[in-house]
Short mmCIF file of C-alpha atoms and ligand atoms in Angstrom, two decimals:
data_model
loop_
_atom_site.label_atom_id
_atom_site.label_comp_id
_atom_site.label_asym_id
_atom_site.label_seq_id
_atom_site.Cartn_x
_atom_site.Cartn_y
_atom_site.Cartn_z
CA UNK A 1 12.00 -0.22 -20.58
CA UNK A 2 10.26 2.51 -22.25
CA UNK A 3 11.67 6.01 -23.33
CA UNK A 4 13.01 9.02 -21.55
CA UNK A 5 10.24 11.23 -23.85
CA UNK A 6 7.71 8.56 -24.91
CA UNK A 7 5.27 7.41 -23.07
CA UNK A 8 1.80 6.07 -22.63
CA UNK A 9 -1.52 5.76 -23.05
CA UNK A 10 -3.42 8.83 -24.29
CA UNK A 11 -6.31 8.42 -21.92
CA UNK A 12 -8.46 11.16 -22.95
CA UNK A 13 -8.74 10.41 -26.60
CA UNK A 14 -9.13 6.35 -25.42
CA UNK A 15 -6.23 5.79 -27.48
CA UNK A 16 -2.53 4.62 -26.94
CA UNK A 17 -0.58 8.12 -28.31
CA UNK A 18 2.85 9.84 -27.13
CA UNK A 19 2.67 12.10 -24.77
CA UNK A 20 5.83 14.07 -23.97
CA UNK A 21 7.27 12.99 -19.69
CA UNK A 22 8.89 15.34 -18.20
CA UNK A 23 10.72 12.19 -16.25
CA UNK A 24 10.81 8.97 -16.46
CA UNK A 25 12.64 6.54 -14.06
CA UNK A 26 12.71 3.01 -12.06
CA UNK A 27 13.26 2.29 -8.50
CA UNK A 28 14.12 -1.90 -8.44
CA UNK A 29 11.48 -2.31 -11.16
CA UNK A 30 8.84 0.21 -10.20
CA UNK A 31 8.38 2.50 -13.33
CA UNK A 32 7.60 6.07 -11.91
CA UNK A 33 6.46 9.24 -14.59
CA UNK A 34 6.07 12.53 -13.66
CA UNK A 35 4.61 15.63 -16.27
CA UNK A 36 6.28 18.13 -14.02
CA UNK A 37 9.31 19.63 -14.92
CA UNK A 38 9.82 21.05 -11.90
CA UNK A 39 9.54 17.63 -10.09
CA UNK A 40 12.53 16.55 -8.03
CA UNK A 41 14.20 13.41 -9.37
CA UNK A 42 13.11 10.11 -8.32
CA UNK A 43 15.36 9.48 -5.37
CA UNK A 44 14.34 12.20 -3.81
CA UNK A 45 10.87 11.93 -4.23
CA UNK A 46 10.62 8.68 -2.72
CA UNK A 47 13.22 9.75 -0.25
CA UNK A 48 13.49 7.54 3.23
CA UNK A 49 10.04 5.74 1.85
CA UNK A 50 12.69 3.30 0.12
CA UNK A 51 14.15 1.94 3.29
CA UNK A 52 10.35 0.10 3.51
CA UNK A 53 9.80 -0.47 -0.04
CA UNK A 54 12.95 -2.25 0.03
CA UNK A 55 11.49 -5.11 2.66
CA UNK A 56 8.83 -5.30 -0.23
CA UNK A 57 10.95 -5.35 -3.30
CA UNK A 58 14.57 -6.46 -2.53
CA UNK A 59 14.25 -9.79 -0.84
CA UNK A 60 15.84 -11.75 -3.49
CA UNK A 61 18.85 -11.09 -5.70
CA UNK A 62 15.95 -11.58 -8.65
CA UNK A 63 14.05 -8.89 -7.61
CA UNK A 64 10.17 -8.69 -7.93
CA UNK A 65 7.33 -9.25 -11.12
CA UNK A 66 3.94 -8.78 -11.92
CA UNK A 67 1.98 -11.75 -12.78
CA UNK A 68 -1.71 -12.14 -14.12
CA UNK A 69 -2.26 -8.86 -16.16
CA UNK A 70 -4.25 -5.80 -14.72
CA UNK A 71 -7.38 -5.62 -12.80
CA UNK A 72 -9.32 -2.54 -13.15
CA UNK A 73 -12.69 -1.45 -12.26
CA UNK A 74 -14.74 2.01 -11.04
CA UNK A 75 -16.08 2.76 -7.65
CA UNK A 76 -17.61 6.07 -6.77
CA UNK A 77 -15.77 7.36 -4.23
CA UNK A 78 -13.07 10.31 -3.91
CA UNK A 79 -9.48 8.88 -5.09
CA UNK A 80 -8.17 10.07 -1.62
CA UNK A 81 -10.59 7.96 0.21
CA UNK A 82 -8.28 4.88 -0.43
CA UNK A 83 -5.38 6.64 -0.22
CA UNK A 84 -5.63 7.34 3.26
CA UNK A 85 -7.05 4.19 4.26
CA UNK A 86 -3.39 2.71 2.81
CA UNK A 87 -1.87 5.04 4.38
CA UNK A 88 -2.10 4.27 7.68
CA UNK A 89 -5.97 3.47 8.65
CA UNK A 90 -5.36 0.46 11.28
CA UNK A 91 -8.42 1.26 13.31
CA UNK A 92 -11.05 0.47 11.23
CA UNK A 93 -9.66 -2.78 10.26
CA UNK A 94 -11.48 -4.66 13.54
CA UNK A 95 -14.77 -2.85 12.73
CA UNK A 96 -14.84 -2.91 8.90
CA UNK A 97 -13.57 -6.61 8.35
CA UNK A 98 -14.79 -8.23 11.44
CA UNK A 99 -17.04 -10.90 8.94
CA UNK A 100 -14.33 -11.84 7.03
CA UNK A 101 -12.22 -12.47 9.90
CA UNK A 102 -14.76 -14.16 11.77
CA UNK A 103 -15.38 -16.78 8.92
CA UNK A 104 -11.63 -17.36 8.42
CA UNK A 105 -11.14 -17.48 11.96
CA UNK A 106 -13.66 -20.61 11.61
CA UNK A 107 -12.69 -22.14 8.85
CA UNK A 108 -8.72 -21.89 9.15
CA UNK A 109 -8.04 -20.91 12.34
CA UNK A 110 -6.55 -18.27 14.16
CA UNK A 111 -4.19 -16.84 11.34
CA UNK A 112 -5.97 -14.70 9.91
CA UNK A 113 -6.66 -13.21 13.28
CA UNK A 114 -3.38 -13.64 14.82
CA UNK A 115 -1.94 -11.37 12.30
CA UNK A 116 -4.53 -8.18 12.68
CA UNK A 117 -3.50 -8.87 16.54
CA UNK A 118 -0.27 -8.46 15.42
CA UNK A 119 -0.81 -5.17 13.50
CA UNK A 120 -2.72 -3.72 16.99
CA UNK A 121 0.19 -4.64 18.74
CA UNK A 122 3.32 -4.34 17.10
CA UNK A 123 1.94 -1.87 14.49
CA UNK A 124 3.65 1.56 13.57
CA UNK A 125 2.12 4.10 11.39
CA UNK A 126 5.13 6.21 9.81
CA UNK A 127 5.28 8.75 7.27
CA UNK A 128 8.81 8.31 6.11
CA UNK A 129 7.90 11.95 4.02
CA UNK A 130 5.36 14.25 4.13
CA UNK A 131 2.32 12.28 2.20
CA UNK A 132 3.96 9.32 2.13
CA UNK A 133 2.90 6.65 5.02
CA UNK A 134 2.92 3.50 6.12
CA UNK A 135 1.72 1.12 8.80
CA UNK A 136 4.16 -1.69 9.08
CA UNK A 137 4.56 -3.84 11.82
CA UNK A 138 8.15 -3.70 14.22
CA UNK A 139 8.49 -6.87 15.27
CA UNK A 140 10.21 -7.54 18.61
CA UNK A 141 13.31 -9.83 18.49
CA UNK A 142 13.10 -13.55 20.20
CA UNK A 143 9.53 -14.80 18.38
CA UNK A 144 9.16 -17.71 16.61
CA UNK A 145 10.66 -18.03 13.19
CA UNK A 146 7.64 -17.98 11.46
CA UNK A 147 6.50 -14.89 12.70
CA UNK A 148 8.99 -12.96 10.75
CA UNK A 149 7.94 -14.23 7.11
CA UNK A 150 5.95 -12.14 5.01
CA UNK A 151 2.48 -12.08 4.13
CA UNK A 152 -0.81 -12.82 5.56
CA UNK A 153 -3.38 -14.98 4.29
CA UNK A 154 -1.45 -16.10 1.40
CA UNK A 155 1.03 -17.48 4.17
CA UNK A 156 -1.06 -19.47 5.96
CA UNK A 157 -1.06 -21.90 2.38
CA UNK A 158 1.95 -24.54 3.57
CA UNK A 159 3.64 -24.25 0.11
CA UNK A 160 3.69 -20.70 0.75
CA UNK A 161 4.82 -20.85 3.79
CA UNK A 162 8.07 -23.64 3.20
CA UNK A 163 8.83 -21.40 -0.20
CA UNK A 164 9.09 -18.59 2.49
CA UNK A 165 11.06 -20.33 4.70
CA UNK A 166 13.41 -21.09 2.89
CA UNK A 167 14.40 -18.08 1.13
CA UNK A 168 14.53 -16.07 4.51
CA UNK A 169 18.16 -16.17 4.57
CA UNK A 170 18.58 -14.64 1.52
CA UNK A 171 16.36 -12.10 2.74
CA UNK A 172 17.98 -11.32 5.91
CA UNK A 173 21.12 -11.29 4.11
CA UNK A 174 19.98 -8.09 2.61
CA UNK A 175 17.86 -6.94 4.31
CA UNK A 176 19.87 -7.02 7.66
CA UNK A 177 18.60 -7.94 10.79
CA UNK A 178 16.59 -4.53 11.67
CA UNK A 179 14.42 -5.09 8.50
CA UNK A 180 14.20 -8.27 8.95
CA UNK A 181 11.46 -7.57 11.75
CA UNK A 182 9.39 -5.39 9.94
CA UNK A 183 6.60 -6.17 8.26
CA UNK A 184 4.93 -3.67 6.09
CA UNK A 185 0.93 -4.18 6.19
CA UNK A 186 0.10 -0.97 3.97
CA UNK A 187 1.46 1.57 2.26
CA UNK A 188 0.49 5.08 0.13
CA UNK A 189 3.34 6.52 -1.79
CA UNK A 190 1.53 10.45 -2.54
CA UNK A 191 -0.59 10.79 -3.83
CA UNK A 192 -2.11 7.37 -5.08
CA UNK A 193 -0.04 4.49 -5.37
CA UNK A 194 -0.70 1.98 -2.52
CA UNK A 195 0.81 -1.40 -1.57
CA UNK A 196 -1.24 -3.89 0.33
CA UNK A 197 1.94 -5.87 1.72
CA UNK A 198 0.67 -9.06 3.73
CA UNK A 199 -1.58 -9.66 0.17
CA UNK A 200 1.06 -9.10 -2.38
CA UNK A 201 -0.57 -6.49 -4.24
CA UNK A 202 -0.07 -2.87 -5.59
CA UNK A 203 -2.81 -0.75 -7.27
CA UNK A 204 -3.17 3.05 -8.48
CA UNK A 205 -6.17 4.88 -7.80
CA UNK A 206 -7.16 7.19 -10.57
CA UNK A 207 -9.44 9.77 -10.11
CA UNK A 208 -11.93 9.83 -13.04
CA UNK A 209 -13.79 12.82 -12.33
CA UNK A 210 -16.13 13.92 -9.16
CA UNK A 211 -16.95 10.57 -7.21
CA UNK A 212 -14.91 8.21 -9.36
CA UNK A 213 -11.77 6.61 -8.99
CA UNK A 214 -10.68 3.62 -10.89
CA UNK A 215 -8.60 1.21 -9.91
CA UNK A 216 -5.88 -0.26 -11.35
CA UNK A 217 -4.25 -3.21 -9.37
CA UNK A 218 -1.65 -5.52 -9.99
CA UNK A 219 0.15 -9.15 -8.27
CA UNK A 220 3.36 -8.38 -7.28
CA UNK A 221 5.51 -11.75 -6.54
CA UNK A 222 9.14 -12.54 -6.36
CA UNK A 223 10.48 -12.61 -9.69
CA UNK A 224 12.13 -16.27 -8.87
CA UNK A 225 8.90 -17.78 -6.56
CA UNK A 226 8.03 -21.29 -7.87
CA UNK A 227 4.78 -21.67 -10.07
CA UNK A 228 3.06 -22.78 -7.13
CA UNK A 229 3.74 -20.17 -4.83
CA UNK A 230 2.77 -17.55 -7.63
CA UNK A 231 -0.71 -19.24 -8.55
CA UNK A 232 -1.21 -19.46 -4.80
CA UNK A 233 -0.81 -15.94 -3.61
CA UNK A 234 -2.47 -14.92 -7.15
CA UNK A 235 -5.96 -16.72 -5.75
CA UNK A 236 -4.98 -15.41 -2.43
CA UNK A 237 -5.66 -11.49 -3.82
CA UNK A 238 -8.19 -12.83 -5.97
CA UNK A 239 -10.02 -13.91 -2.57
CA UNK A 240 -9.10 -10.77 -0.65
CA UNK A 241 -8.38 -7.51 -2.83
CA UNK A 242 -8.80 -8.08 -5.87
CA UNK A 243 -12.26 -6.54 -7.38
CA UNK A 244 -14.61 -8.87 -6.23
CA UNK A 245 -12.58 -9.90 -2.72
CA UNK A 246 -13.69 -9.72 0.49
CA UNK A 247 -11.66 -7.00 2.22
CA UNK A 248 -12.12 -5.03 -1.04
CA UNK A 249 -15.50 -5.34 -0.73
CA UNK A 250 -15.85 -4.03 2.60
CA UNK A 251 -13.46 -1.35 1.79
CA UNK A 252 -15.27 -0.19 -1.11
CA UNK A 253 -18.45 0.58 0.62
CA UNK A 254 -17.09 2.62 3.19
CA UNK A 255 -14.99 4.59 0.65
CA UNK A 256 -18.16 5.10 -1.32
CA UNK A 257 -20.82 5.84 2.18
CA UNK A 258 -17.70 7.93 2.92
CA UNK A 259 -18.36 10.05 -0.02
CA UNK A 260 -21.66 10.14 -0.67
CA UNK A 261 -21.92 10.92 3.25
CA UNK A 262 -19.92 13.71 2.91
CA UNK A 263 -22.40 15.43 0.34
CA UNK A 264 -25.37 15.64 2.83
CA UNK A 265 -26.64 19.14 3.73
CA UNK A 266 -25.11 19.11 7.15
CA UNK A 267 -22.15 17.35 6.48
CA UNK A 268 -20.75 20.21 4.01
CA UNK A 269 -21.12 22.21 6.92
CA UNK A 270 -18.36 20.26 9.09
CA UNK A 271 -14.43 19.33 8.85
CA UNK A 272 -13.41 16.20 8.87
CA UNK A 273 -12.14 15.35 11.98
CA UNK A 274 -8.74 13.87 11.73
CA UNK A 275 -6.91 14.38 15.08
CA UNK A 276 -6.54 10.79 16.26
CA UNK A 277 -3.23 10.70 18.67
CA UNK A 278 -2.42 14.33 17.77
CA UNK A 279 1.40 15.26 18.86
CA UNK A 280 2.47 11.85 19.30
CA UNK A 281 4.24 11.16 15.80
CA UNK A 282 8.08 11.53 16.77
CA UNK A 283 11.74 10.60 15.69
CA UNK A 284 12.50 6.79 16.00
CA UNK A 285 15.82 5.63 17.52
CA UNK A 286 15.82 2.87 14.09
CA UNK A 287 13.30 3.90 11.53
CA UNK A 288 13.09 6.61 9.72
CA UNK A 289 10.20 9.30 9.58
CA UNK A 290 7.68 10.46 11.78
CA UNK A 291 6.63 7.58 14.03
CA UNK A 292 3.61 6.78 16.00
CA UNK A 293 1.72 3.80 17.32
CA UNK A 294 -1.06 2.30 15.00
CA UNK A 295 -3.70 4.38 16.61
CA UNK A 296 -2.99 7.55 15.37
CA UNK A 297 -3.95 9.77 12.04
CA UNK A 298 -0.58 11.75 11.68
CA UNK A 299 -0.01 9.94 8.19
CA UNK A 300 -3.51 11.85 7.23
CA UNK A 301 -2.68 15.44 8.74
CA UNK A 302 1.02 15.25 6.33
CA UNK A 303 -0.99 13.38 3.46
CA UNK A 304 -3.89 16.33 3.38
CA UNK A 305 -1.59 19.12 4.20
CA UNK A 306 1.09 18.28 1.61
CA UNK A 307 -2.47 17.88 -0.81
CA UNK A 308 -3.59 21.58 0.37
CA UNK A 309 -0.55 23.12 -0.25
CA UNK A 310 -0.17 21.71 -3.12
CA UNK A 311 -3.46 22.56 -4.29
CA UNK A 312 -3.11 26.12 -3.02
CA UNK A 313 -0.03 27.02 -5.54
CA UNK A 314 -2.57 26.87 -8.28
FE1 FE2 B 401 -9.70 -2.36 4.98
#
Protein backbone atom coordinates (compact mmCIF):
# COMPACT_ATOMS: atom_id res chain seq x y z
CA UNK A 1 0.00 0.00 0.00
CA UNK A 2 1.56 3.13 -1.00
CA UNK A 3 1.45 6.60 0.81
CA UNK A 4 -1.21 9.12 1.63
CA UNK A 5 1.36 11.95 -0.17
CA UNK A 6 3.65 9.77 -2.33
CA UNK A 7 2.91 8.57 -5.27
CA UNK A 8 3.82 7.51 -8.75
CA UNK A 9 5.29 7.61 -11.77
CA UNK A 10 6.44 11.02 -13.05
CA UNK A 11 5.21 10.49 -16.56
CA UNK A 12 6.29 13.57 -18.16
CA UNK A 13 9.92 13.49 -17.29
CA UNK A 14 9.73 9.34 -18.19
CA UNK A 15 10.86 8.87 -14.80
CA UNK A 16 9.45 7.27 -11.52
CA UNK A 17 9.45 10.73 -9.10
CA UNK A 18 6.96 11.88 -6.16
CA UNK A 19 4.38 13.71 -7.01
CA UNK A 20 2.28 15.19 -4.19
CA UNK A 21 -1.94 13.26 -4.25
CA UNK A 22 -4.29 15.15 -3.10
CA UNK A 23 -6.05 11.55 -2.12
CA UNK A 24 -5.26 8.41 -2.09
CA UNK A 25 -7.59 5.44 -1.23
CA UNK A 26 -8.78 1.62 -1.93
CA UNK A 27 -12.13 0.25 -2.58
CA UNK A 28 -11.63 -3.95 -1.95
CA UNK A 29 -8.21 -3.62 -3.59
CA UNK A 30 -8.78 -1.06 -6.30
CA UNK A 31 -6.18 1.77 -5.64
CA UNK A 32 -7.95 5.10 -6.70
CA UNK A 33 -5.71 8.78 -6.80
CA UNK A 34 -7.10 11.89 -7.34
CA UNK A 35 -4.82 15.52 -7.76
CA UNK A 36 -7.91 17.42 -6.81
CA UNK A 37 -8.31 18.74 -3.59
CA UNK A 38 -11.55 19.57 -4.02
CA UNK A 39 -12.49 15.93 -5.00
CA UNK A 40 -15.11 14.22 -2.87
CA UNK A 41 -13.77 11.21 -0.98
CA UNK A 42 -13.77 7.91 -2.48
CA UNK A 43 -17.09 6.56 -1.32
CA UNK A 44 -18.76 9.06 -2.68
CA UNK A 45 -17.24 9.21 -5.84
CA UNK A 46 -17.94 5.78 -6.68
CA UNK A 47 -21.25 6.15 -4.98
CA UNK A 48 -24.15 3.36 -5.92
CA UNK A 49 -21.45 2.17 -8.82
CA UNK A 50 -20.18 -0.18 -5.84
CA UNK A 51 -23.32 -2.20 -5.54
CA UNK A 52 -22.00 -3.67 -9.27
CA UNK A 53 -18.41 -3.56 -8.68
CA UNK A 54 -19.10 -5.63 -5.79
CA UNK A 55 -20.54 -8.74 -8.12
CA UNK A 56 -17.00 -8.17 -9.72
CA UNK A 57 -14.78 -7.90 -6.73
CA UNK A 58 -16.40 -9.48 -3.60
CA UNK A 59 -17.22 -13.00 -4.57
CA UNK A 60 -14.86 -14.63 -2.29
CA UNK A 61 -13.86 -13.89 1.29
CA UNK A 62 -10.12 -13.57 -0.53
CA UNK A 63 -11.03 -10.94 -2.55
CA UNK A 64 -9.58 -10.31 -6.12
CA UNK A 65 -5.62 -10.02 -7.80
CA UNK A 66 -3.92 -9.09 -10.73
CA UNK A 67 -1.95 -11.66 -12.43
CA UNK A 68 0.51 -11.45 -15.50
CA UNK A 69 1.95 -7.84 -15.24
CA UNK A 70 0.62 -4.88 -17.48
CA UNK A 71 -0.24 -4.73 -21.04
CA UNK A 72 0.09 -1.45 -22.65
CA UNK A 73 0.09 -0.21 -26.08
CA UNK A 74 -1.09 3.17 -28.27
CA UNK A 75 -3.98 3.45 -30.60
CA UNK A 76 -4.97 6.70 -32.20
CA UNK A 77 -8.16 7.35 -31.23
CA UNK A 78 -9.86 9.92 -28.66
CA UNK A 79 -9.59 8.36 -24.95
CA UNK A 80 -13.45 8.81 -24.77
CA UNK A 81 -14.01 6.66 -27.73
CA UNK A 82 -13.52 3.52 -25.46
CA UNK A 83 -14.95 4.93 -22.71
CA UNK A 84 -18.25 5.04 -24.04
CA UNK A 85 -18.13 1.92 -25.82
CA UNK A 86 -17.62 0.36 -21.95
CA UNK A 87 -20.00 2.23 -20.92
CA UNK A 88 -22.86 0.93 -22.23
CA UNK A 89 -22.41 0.35 -26.24
CA UNK A 90 -24.47 -3.11 -26.62
CA UNK A 91 -25.57 -2.38 -30.13
CA UNK A 92 -22.67 -2.53 -31.98
CA UNK A 93 -21.56 -5.69 -30.49
CA UNK A 94 -23.70 -7.91 -33.33
CA UNK A 95 -22.28 -5.68 -36.12
CA UNK A 96 -18.68 -5.07 -34.96
CA UNK A 97 -17.84 -8.73 -33.72
CA UNK A 98 -20.02 -10.73 -35.93
CA UNK A 99 -16.49 -12.70 -37.36
CA UNK A 100 -15.36 -13.55 -34.22
CA UNK A 101 -18.56 -14.87 -33.17
CA UNK A 102 -19.19 -16.60 -36.24
CA UNK A 103 -15.84 -18.62 -36.01
CA UNK A 104 -16.41 -19.47 -32.32
CA UNK A 105 -19.84 -20.24 -33.00
CA UNK A 106 -18.13 -23.00 -35.39
CA UNK A 107 -15.56 -24.12 -33.65
CA UNK A 108 -17.11 -24.32 -29.98
CA UNK A 109 -20.48 -23.97 -30.33
CA UNK A 110 -23.15 -21.85 -29.40
CA UNK A 111 -21.52 -20.19 -26.20
CA UNK A 112 -20.06 -17.67 -27.34
CA UNK A 113 -23.28 -16.72 -29.02
CA UNK A 114 -25.64 -17.73 -26.42
CA UNK A 115 -24.17 -15.22 -24.16
CA UNK A 116 -24.34 -11.90 -26.62
CA UNK A 117 -28.13 -13.34 -26.91
CA UNK A 118 -28.16 -13.06 -23.47
CA UNK A 119 -26.84 -9.46 -23.25
CA UNK A 120 -29.79 -8.45 -26.11
CA UNK A 121 -32.14 -9.94 -23.95
CA UNK A 122 -31.62 -9.67 -20.46
CA UNK A 123 -29.26 -6.66 -20.84
CA UNK A 124 -29.59 -3.31 -18.78
CA UNK A 125 -27.58 -0.30 -19.43
CA UNK A 126 -27.45 1.74 -16.00
CA UNK A 127 -25.62 4.66 -14.94
CA UNK A 128 -25.53 4.08 -11.25
CA UNK A 129 -24.02 8.09 -11.30
CA UNK A 130 -23.79 10.58 -13.65
CA UNK A 131 -20.67 9.28 -15.98
CA UNK A 132 -20.54 6.23 -14.52
CA UNK A 133 -22.38 3.22 -16.55
CA UNK A 134 -22.80 -0.05 -17.01
CA UNK A 135 -24.46 -2.73 -19.10
CA UNK A 136 -24.93 -5.77 -16.99
CA UNK A 137 -27.19 -8.39 -17.58
CA UNK A 138 -30.56 -9.02 -14.93
CA UNK A 139 -31.02 -12.34 -15.07
CA UNK A 140 -34.53 -13.75 -14.54
CA UNK A 141 -34.93 -16.27 -11.66
CA UNK A 142 -35.74 -20.19 -12.55
CA UNK A 143 -32.70 -20.75 -15.39
CA UNK A 144 -30.37 -23.27 -15.29
CA UNK A 145 -27.59 -23.14 -12.78
CA UNK A 146 -25.05 -22.49 -15.08
CA UNK A 147 -26.46 -19.56 -16.45
CA UNK A 148 -25.79 -17.58 -13.39
CA UNK A 149 -21.82 -18.10 -13.26
CA UNK A 150 -19.66 -15.50 -14.39
CA UNK A 151 -17.78 -14.95 -17.39
CA UNK A 152 -17.96 -15.59 -20.99
CA UNK A 153 -15.57 -17.24 -23.10
CA UNK A 154 -13.25 -18.03 -20.39
CA UNK A 155 -16.33 -20.10 -18.98
CA UNK A 156 -16.97 -22.15 -21.62
CA UNK A 157 -13.15 -23.92 -20.56
CA UNK A 158 -14.67 -27.01 -18.20
CA UNK A 159 -12.04 -26.30 -15.47
CA UNK A 160 -13.33 -22.93 -15.49
CA UNK A 161 -16.48 -23.71 -15.40
CA UNK A 162 -16.39 -26.67 -12.25
CA UNK A 163 -13.90 -23.95 -10.35
CA UNK A 164 -17.03 -21.69 -10.86
CA UNK A 165 -19.35 -23.97 -9.77
CA UNK A 166 -18.25 -24.63 -7.00
CA UNK A 167 -17.49 -21.48 -5.38
CA UNK A 168 -21.07 -20.10 -6.26
CA UNK A 169 -22.23 -20.57 -2.86
CA UNK A 170 -19.81 -18.59 -1.42
CA UNK A 171 -20.76 -16.09 -3.81
CA UNK A 172 -24.36 -16.03 -3.27
CA UNK A 173 -23.65 -16.00 0.29
CA UNK A 174 -22.53 -12.50 -0.19
CA UNK A 175 -23.68 -11.45 -2.69
CA UNK A 176 -27.40 -12.30 -1.87
CA UNK A 177 -29.76 -13.61 -4.11
CA UNK A 178 -30.62 -10.23 -6.16
CA UNK A 179 -26.89 -10.02 -7.22
CA UNK A 180 -26.62 -13.19 -7.70
CA UNK A 181 -28.53 -12.71 -11.16
CA UNK A 182 -26.62 -10.06 -12.46
CA UNK A 183 -24.05 -10.27 -14.59
CA UNK A 184 -22.00 -7.27 -15.37
CA UNK A 185 -20.76 -7.40 -19.21
CA UNK A 186 -19.07 -3.79 -19.16
CA UNK A 187 -18.38 -1.14 -17.23
CA UNK A 188 -16.78 2.76 -17.33
CA UNK A 189 -16.15 4.22 -13.96
CA UNK A 190 -15.65 8.38 -15.28
CA UNK A 191 -13.87 9.14 -16.86
CA UNK A 192 -11.57 6.16 -18.03
CA UNK A 193 -11.38 3.18 -16.09
CA UNK A 194 -13.34 0.30 -17.73
CA UNK A 195 -14.04 -3.33 -16.73
CA UNK A 196 -14.70 -5.89 -19.37
CA UNK A 197 -16.58 -8.39 -16.89
CA UNK A 198 -17.44 -11.73 -18.86
CA UNK A 199 -13.32 -11.49 -19.87
CA UNK A 200 -11.86 -10.76 -16.53
CA UNK A 201 -10.14 -7.73 -17.38
CA UNK A 202 -9.74 -4.00 -16.33
CA UNK A 203 -7.74 -1.36 -18.31
CA UNK A 204 -7.24 2.61 -18.11
CA UNK A 205 -7.31 4.59 -21.10
CA UNK A 206 -4.88 7.42 -21.05
CA UNK A 207 -5.10 10.10 -23.26
CA UNK A 208 -1.61 10.90 -24.67
CA UNK A 209 -2.28 13.90 -26.54
CA UNK A 210 -4.73 14.66 -29.73
CA UNK A 211 -5.65 11.12 -31.27
CA UNK A 212 -3.81 8.97 -28.74
CA UNK A 213 -4.81 7.04 -25.94
CA UNK A 214 -2.80 4.33 -24.42
CA UNK A 215 -3.87 1.59 -22.86
CA UNK A 216 -3.09 0.13 -19.88
CA UNK A 217 -4.86 -3.27 -19.08
CA UNK A 218 -4.64 -5.68 -16.52
CA UNK A 219 -6.08 -9.70 -15.51
CA UNK A 220 -8.14 -9.44 -12.76
CA UNK A 221 -8.84 -13.08 -11.08
CA UNK A 222 -9.97 -14.24 -7.74
CA UNK A 223 -7.27 -13.88 -5.41
CA UNK A 224 -7.83 -17.76 -4.25
CA UNK A 225 -8.69 -19.32 -8.11
CA UNK A 226 -6.52 -22.45 -8.65
CA UNK A 227 -3.40 -22.13 -11.03
CA UNK A 228 -5.39 -23.55 -13.64
CA UNK A 229 -8.26 -21.46 -13.63
CA UNK A 230 -5.86 -18.31 -13.55
CA UNK A 231 -3.61 -19.47 -16.62
CA UNK A 232 -6.90 -20.27 -18.30
CA UNK A 233 -8.82 -17.07 -18.17
CA UNK A 234 -5.21 -15.30 -18.56
CA UNK A 235 -5.08 -16.97 -22.39
CA UNK A 236 -8.74 -16.34 -22.48
CA UNK A 237 -7.99 -12.19 -22.52
CA UNK A 238 -4.95 -12.89 -24.28
CA UNK A 239 -7.34 -14.36 -27.14
CA UNK A 240 -10.02 -11.70 -26.77
CA UNK A 241 -8.85 -8.20 -25.26
CA UNK A 242 -5.78 -8.20 -24.70
CA UNK A 243 -3.60 -6.09 -27.44
CA UNK A 244 -3.50 -8.34 -30.11
CA UNK A 245 -7.19 -10.14 -29.36
CA UNK A 246 -9.88 -10.41 -31.43
CA UNK A 247 -12.64 -8.25 -29.96
CA UNK A 248 -9.84 -5.70 -29.28
CA UNK A 249 -9.03 -5.73 -32.59
CA UNK A 250 -12.28 -4.98 -33.94
CA UNK A 251 -12.78 -2.46 -31.31
CA UNK A 252 -9.75 -0.64 -32.05
CA UNK A 253 -10.54 0.13 -35.58
CA UNK A 254 -13.74 1.55 -35.04
CA UNK A 255 -12.41 3.71 -32.16
CA UNK A 256 -9.70 4.86 -34.51
CA UNK A 257 -12.28 5.25 -38.13
CA UNK A 258 -14.34 6.87 -35.32
CA UNK A 259 -11.81 9.51 -34.93
CA UNK A 260 -10.20 10.04 -37.84
CA UNK A 261 -13.92 10.15 -39.31
CA UNK A 262 -14.76 12.75 -37.20
CA UNK A 263 -11.94 15.12 -38.66
CA UNK A 264 -13.39 15.19 -42.26
CA UNK A 265 -14.52 18.59 -43.61
CA UNK A 266 -18.17 17.83 -43.26
CA UNK A 267 -18.11 15.92 -40.31
CA UNK A 268 -16.80 19.02 -38.09
CA UNK A 269 -19.78 20.51 -39.29
CA UNK A 270 -22.28 17.95 -37.45
CA UNK A 271 -23.08 16.70 -33.69
CA UNK A 272 -22.81 13.53 -32.86
CA UNK A 273 -25.93 12.04 -32.69
CA UNK A 274 -26.45 10.29 -29.45
CA UNK A 275 -30.24 10.03 -28.76
CA UNK A 276 -30.75 6.28 -28.94
CA UNK A 277 -34.00 5.45 -26.58
CA UNK A 278 -34.11 9.08 -25.38
CA UNK A 279 -36.48 9.43 -22.08
CA UNK A 280 -36.56 5.90 -21.34
CA UNK A 281 -33.71 5.66 -18.57
CA UNK A 282 -35.87 5.47 -15.23
CA UNK A 283 -35.81 4.39 -11.46
CA UNK A 284 -35.59 0.53 -10.99
CA UNK A 285 -37.80 -1.19 -8.38
CA UNK A 286 -34.07 -3.31 -7.38
CA UNK A 287 -31.11 -1.61 -8.91
CA UNK A 288 -29.89 1.37 -8.43
CA UNK A 289 -29.40 4.32 -11.01
CA UNK A 290 -30.89 5.32 -14.05
CA UNK A 291 -32.10 2.22 -15.88
CA UNK A 292 -32.85 1.39 -19.40
CA UNK A 293 -32.92 -1.57 -21.73
CA UNK A 294 -29.62 -2.37 -23.67
CA UNK A 295 -30.70 -0.34 -26.60
CA UNK A 296 -30.38 2.91 -25.41
CA UNK A 297 -27.42 5.75 -25.17
CA UNK A 298 -28.51 7.42 -21.78
CA UNK A 299 -25.08 6.18 -20.19
CA UNK A 300 -23.47 8.57 -23.12
CA UNK A 301 -25.84 11.74 -22.69
CA UNK A 302 -24.69 11.61 -18.42
CA UNK A 303 -21.03 10.47 -19.48
CA UNK A 304 -20.65 13.66 -22.08
CA UNK A 305 -22.66 16.03 -20.06
CA UNK A 306 -20.91 15.39 -16.73
CA UNK A 307 -17.48 15.77 -19.33
CA UNK A 308 -18.96 19.30 -20.62
CA UNK A 309 -19.61 20.62 -17.50
CA UNK A 310 -16.79 19.69 -16.27
CA UNK A 311 -14.85 21.04 -18.97
CA UNK A 312 -16.83 24.28 -18.91
CA UNK A 313 -15.60 25.29 -15.15
CA UNK A 314 -12.24 25.87 -16.69
FE1 LIG B 1 -16.72 -4.37 -28.82
Amino acid sequence: MPDQKTVYPNLDKGKWGLIPVAQLDTYKGLIFATFDPGAPTLPKYLGDMRFYLDCLLDRREGGTELIGGVHKWIIETNWKMPAENMIGDVYHAPVSHSSIITAATALNGEGLNASMQQITEHGRNVAPEPGHGITVRVLPEGLPPDTYLPGDAASLNPVVLDYFRSVQPEAEKRLGALRTRLKPATLTIYPNFSWIGGVFTIRVAHPRGPGKTEFCSWVIVDRDAPEEVRDVIRQSYILTFGPSGTFEQDDGENWQQVTFGSRGTQAVKYPYHFAMAMGEEAQHAELPGLVSGPMSEHTQRAFYLRWRNEMSKT
